[in-house]
PDB file of C-alpha atoms in Angstrom:
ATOM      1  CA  UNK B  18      37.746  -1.450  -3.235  1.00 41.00           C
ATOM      2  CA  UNK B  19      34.197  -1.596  -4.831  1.00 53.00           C
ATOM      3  CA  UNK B  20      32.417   1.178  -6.180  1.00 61.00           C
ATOM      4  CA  UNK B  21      30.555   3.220  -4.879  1.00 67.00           C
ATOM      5  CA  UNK B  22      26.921   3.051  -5.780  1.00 83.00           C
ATOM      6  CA  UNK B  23      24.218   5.861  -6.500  1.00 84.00           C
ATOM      7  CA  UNK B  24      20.469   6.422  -7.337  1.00 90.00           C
ATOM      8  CA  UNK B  25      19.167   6.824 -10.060  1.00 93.00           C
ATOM      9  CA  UNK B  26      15.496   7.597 -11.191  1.00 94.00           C
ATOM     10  CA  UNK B  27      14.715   5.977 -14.476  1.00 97.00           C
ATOM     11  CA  UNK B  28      11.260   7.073 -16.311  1.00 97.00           C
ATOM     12  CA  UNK B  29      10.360   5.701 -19.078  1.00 97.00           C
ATOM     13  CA  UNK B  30       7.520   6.548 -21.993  1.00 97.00           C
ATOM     14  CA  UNK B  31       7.486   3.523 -24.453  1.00 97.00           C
ATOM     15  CA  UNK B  32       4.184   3.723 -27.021  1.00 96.00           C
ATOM     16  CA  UNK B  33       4.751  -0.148 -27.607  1.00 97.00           C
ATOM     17  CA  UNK B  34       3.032  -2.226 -24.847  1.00 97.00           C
ATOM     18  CA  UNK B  35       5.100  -5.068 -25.681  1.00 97.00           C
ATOM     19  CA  UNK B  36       8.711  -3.444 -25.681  1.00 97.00           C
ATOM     20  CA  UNK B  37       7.187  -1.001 -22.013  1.00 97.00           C
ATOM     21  CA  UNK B  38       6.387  -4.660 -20.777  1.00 97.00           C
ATOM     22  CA  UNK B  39      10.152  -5.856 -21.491  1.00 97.00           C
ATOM     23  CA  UNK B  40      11.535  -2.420 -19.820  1.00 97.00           C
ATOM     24  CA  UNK B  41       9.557  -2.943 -16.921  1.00 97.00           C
ATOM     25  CA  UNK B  42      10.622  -6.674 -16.419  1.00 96.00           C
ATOM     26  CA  UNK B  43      13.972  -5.429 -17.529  1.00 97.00           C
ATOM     27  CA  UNK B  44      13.992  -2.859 -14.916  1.00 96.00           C
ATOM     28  CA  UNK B  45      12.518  -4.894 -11.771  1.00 95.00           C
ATOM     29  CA  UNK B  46      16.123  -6.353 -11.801  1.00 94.00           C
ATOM     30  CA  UNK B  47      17.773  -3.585 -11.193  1.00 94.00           C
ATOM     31  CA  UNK B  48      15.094  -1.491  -8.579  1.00 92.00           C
ATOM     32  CA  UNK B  49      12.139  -0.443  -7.113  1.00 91.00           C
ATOM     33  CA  UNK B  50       8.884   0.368  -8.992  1.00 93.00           C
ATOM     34  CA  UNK B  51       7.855   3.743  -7.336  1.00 91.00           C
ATOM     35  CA  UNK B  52       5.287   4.681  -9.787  1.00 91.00           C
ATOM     36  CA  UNK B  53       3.756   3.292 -13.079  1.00 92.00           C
ATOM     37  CA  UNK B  54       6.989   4.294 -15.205  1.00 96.00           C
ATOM     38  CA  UNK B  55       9.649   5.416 -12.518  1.00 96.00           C
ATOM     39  CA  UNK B  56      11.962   3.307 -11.165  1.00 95.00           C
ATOM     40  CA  UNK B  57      14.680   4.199  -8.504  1.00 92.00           C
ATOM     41  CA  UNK B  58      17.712   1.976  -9.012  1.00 92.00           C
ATOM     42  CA  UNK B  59      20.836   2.333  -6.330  1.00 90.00           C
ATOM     43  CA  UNK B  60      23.687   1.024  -8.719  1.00 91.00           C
ATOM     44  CA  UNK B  61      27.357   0.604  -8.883  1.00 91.00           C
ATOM     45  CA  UNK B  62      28.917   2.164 -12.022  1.00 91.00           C
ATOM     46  CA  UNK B  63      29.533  -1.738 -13.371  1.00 92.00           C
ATOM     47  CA  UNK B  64      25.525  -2.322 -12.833  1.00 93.00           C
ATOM     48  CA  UNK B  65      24.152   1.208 -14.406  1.00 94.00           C
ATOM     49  CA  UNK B  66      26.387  -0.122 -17.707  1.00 95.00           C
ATOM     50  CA  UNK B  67      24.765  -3.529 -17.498  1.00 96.00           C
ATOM     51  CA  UNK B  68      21.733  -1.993 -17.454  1.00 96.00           C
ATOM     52  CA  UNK B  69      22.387   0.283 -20.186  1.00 96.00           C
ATOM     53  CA  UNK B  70      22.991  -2.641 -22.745  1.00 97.00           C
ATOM     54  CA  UNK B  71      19.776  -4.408 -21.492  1.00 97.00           C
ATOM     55  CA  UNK B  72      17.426  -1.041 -22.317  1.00 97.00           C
ATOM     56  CA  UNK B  73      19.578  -0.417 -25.414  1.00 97.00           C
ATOM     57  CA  UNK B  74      18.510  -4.354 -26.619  1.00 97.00           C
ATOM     58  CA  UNK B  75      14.886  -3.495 -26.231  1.00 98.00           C
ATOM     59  CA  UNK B  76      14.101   0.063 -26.719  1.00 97.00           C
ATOM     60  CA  UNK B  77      13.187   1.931 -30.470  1.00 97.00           C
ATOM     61  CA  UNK B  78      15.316   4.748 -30.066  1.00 95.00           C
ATOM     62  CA  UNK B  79      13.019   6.292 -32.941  1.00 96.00           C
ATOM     63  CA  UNK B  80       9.654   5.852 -30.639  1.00 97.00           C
ATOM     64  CA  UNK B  81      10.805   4.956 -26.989  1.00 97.00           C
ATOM     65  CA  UNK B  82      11.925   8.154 -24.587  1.00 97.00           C
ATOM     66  CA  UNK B  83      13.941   6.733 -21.434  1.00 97.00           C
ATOM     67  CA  UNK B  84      15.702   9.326 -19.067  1.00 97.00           C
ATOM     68  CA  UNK B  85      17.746   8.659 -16.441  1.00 95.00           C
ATOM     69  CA  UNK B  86      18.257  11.051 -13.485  1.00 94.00           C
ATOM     70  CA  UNK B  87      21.560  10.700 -11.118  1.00 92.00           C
ATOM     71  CA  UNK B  88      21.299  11.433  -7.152  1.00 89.00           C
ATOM     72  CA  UNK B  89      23.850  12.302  -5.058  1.00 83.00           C
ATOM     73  CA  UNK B  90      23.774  11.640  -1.740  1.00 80.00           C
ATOM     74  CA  UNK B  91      23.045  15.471  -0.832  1.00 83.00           C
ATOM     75  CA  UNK B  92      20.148  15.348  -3.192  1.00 82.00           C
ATOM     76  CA  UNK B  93      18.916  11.817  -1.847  1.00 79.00           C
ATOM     77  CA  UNK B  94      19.241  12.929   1.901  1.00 81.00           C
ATOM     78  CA  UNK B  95      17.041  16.066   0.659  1.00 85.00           C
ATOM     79  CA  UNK B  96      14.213  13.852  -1.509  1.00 82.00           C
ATOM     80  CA  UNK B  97      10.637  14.770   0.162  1.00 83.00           C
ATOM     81  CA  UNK B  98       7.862  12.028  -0.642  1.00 80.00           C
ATOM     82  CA  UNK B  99       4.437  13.232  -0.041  1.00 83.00           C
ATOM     83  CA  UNK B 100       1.988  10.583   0.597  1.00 84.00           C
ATOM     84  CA  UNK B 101       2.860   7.031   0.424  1.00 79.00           C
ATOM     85  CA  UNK B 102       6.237   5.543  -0.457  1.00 76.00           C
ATOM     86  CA  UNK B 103       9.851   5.527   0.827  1.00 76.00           C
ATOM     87  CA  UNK B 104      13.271   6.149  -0.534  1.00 72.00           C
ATOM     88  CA  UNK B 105      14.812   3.234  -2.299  1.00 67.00           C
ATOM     89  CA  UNK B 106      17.774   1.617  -0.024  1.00 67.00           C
ATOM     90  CA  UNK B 107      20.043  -0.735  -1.078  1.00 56.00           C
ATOM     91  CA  UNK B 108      18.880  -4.365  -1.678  1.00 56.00           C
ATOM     92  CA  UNK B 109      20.861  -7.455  -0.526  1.00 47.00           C
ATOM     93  CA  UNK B 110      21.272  -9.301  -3.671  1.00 49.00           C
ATOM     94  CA  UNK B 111      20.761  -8.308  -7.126  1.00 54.00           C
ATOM     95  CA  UNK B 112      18.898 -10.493  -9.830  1.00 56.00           C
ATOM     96  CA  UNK B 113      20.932  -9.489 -13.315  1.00 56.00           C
TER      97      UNK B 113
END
C-alpha cells in the first residue's frame, strides 16, 4: 500500500541569487510556485525525504532560512485564497 501523501508549504529566504535560483529549480520538481518564494508541494513521505537531501545539497545553513509547513487534510479543506490562485492538487507524474 503506498503512502499517503500531504501538503506542504515550503518558503524559502536565500540572500545568494545563485543558490535561491538552484532552490527554485530544485523545487519546481517537486510543486507549484504560488508566490515568489512559496511553494506548495503534495508529497509522499519517500518524496518530502528526497527533497530534503536535494535542499540540504544546495542551501548555506549559515545564510539560507527554508521552512517547511505540513497540512493536513482538515487544514487543506479549510485554506482560504483571496484573490487569484488555487489549492495545489496532486500532479500526474513527478519530475525527480
Amino acid at each position: 500500500m503506498p503512502a499517503a501523501d500531504f501538503l506542504l508549504v515550503i518558503c524559502y529566504d536565500i540572500p545568494s541569487d545563485r543558490r535561491r535560483l538552484k532552490i527554485h529549480k530544485a523545487l519546481l520538481a517537486y510543486g507549484a510556485n504560488i508566490q515568489k518564494s512559496v511553494f506548495e508541494c503534495r508529497l509522499t513521505p519517500r518524496l518530502r525525504d528526497r527533497m530534503m537531501k536535494r535542499i540540504m545539497k544546495i542551501i548555506d545553513p549559515k545564510e539560507d532560512r527554508v521552512r517547511l509547513y505540513p497540512l493536513c487534510d482538515d487544514c487543506v479543506a479549510r485554506t482560504q485564497i483571496i484573490g487569484v490562485g488555487e489549492i495545489t492538487t496532486v500532479p500526474a507524474v513527478y519530475v525527480v
